[in-house]
PDB file of C-alpha atoms in Angstrom:
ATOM      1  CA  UNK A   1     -95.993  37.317  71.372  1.00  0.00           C
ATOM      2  CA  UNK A   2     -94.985  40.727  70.527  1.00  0.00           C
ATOM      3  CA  UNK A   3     -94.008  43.161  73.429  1.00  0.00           C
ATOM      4  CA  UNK A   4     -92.737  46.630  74.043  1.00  0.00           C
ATOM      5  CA  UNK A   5     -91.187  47.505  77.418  1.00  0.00           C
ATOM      6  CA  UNK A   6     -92.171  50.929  78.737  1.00  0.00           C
ATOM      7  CA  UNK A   7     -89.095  51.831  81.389  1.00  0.00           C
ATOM      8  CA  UNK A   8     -87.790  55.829  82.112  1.00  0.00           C
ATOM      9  CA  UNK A   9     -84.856  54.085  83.688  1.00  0.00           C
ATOM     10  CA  UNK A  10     -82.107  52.989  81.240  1.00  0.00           C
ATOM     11  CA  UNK A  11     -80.785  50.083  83.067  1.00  0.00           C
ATOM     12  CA  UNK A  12     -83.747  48.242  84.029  1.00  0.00           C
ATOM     13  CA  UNK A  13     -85.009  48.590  80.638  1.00  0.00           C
ATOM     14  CA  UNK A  14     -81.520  46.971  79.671  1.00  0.00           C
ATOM     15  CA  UNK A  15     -82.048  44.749  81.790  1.00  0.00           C
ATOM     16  CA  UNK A  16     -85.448  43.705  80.834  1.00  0.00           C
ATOM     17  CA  UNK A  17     -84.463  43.585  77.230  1.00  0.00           C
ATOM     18  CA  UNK A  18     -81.625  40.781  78.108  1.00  0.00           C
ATOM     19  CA  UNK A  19     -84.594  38.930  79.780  1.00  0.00           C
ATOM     20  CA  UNK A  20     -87.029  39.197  76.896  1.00  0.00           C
ATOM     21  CA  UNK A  21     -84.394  38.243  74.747  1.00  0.00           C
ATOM     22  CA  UNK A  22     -84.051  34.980  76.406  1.00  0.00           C
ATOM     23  CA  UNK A  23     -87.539  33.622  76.159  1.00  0.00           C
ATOM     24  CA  UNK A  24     -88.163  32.392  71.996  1.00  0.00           C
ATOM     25  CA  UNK A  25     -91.979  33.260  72.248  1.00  0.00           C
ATOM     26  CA  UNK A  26     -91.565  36.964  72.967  1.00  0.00           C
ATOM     27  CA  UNK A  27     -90.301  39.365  70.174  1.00  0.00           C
ATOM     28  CA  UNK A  28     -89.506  42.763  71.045  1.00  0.00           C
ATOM     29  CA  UNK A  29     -90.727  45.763  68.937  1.00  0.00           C
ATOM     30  CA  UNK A  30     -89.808  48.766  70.718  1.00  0.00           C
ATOM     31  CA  UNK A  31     -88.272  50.443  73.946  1.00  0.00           C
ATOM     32  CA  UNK A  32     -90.039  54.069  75.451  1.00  0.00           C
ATOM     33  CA  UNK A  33     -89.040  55.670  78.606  1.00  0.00           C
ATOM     34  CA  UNK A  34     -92.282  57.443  78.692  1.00  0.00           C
ATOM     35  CA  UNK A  35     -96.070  55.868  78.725  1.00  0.00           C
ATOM     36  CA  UNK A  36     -96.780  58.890  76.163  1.00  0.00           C
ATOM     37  CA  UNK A  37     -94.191  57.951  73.596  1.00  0.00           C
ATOM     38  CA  UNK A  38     -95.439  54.587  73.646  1.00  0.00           C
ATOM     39  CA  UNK A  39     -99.146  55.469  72.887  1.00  0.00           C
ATOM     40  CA  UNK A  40     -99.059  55.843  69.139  1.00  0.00           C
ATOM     41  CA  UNK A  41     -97.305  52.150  68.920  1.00  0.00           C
ATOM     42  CA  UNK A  42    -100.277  50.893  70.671  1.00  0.00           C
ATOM     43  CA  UNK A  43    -103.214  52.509  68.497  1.00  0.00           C
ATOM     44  CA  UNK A  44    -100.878  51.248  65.221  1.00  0.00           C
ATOM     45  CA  UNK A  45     -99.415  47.723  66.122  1.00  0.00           C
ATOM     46  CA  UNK A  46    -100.846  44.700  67.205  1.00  0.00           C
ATOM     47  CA  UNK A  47     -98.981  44.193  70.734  1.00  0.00           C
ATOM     48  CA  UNK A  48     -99.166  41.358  73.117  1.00  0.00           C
ATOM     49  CA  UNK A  49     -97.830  42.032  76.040  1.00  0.00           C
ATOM     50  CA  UNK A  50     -96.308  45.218  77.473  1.00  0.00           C
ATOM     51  CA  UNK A  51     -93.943  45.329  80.978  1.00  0.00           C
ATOM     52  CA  UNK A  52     -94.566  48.757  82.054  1.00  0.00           C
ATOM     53  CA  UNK A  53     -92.885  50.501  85.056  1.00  0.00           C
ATOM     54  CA  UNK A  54     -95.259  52.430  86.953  1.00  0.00           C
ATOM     55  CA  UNK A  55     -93.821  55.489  88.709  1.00  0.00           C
ATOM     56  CA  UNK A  56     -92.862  57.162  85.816  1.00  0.00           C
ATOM     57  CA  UNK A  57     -92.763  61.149  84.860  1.00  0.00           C
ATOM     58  CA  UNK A  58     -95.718  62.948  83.836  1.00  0.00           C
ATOM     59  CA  UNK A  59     -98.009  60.031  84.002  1.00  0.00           C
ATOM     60  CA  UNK A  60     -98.111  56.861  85.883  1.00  0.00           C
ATOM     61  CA  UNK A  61     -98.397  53.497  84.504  1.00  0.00           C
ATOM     62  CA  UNK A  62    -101.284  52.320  85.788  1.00  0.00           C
ATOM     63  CA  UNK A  63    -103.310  55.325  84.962  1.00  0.00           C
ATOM     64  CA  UNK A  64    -101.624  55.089  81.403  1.00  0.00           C
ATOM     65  CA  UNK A  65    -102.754  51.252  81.340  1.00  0.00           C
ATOM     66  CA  UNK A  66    -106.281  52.475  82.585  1.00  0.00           C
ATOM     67  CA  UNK A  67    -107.060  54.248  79.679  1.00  0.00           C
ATOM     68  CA  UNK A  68    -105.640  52.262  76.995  1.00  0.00           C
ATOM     69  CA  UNK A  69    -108.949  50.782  75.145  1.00  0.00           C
ATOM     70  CA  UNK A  70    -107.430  48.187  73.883  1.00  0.00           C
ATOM     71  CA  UNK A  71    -105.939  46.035  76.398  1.00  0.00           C
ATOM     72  CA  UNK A  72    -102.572  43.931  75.803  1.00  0.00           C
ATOM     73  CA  UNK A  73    -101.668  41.605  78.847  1.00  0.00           C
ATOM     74  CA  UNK A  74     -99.249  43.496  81.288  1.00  0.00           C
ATOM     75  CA  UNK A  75     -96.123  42.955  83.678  1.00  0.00           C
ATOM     76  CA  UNK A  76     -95.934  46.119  85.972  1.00  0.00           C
ATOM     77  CA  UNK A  77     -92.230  46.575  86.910  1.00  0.00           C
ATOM     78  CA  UNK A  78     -91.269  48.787  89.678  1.00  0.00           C
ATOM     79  CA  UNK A  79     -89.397  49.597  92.842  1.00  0.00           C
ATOM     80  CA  UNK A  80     -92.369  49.928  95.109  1.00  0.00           C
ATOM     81  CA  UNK A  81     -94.441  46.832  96.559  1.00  0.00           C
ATOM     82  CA  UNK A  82     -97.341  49.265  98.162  1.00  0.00           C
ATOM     83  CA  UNK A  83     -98.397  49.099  93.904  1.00  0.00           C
ATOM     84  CA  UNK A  84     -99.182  45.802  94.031  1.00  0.00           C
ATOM     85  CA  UNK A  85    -103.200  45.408  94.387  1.00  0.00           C
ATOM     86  CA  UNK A  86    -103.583  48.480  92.344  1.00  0.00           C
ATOM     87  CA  UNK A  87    -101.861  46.044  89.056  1.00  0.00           C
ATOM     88  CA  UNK A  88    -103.671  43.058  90.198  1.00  0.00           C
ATOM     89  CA  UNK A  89    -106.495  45.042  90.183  1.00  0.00           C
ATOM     90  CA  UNK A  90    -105.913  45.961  86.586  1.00  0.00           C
ATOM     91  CA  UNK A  91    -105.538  42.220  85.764  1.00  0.00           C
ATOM     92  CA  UNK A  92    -101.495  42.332  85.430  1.00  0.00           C
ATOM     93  CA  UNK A  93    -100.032  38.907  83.959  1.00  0.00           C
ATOM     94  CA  UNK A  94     -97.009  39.323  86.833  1.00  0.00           C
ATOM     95  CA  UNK A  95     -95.639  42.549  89.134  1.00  0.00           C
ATOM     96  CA  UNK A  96     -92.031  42.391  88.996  1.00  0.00           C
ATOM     97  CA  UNK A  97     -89.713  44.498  91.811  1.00  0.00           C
ATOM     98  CA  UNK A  98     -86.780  45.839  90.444  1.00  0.00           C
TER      99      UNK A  98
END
């Protein structure tokens, strides 16, 4: 599966990366800190899977995920348990608390 992480924090996106890079099935493409940065990667690579952090700058990752049109699976990553219905409700694979 590939995946791109989505973090504006540098050491949970560090972090994540170790993770990812301990499971054979997942291949990492590419790091952003911003949902905005990521968008083009989306609309010109096949991805699988993407763990996105939610309270980011500028815009938030659920209302990024919202409008992507194509779909990957998702793992929202964040510090804040109140998000957790709103990714369920988007159909997120897992809701990780950093």
């Amino acid at each position: 599966m590939k995946c791109i992480i989505i973090e504006d924090e540098i050491p949970a996106q560090r972090i994540l990366q170790r993770y990812v890079a301990k499971i054979p099935d997942l291949e990492l493409i590419a790091c952003f800190q911003s949902a905005l940065q990521a968008n083009g990667i989306l609309q010109d690579s096949a991805v699988d899977l993407i763990f996105l952090d939610i309270e980011m700058p500028v815009l938030k990752g659920t209302d990024f995920f919202k409008n992507l049109i194509q779909k990957p699976k998702v793992v929202f990553t964040t510090a804040y348990r109140d998000y957790a219905i709103d990714g369920f409700e988007l159909n997120a694979v897992d809701y990780l608390l950093k």
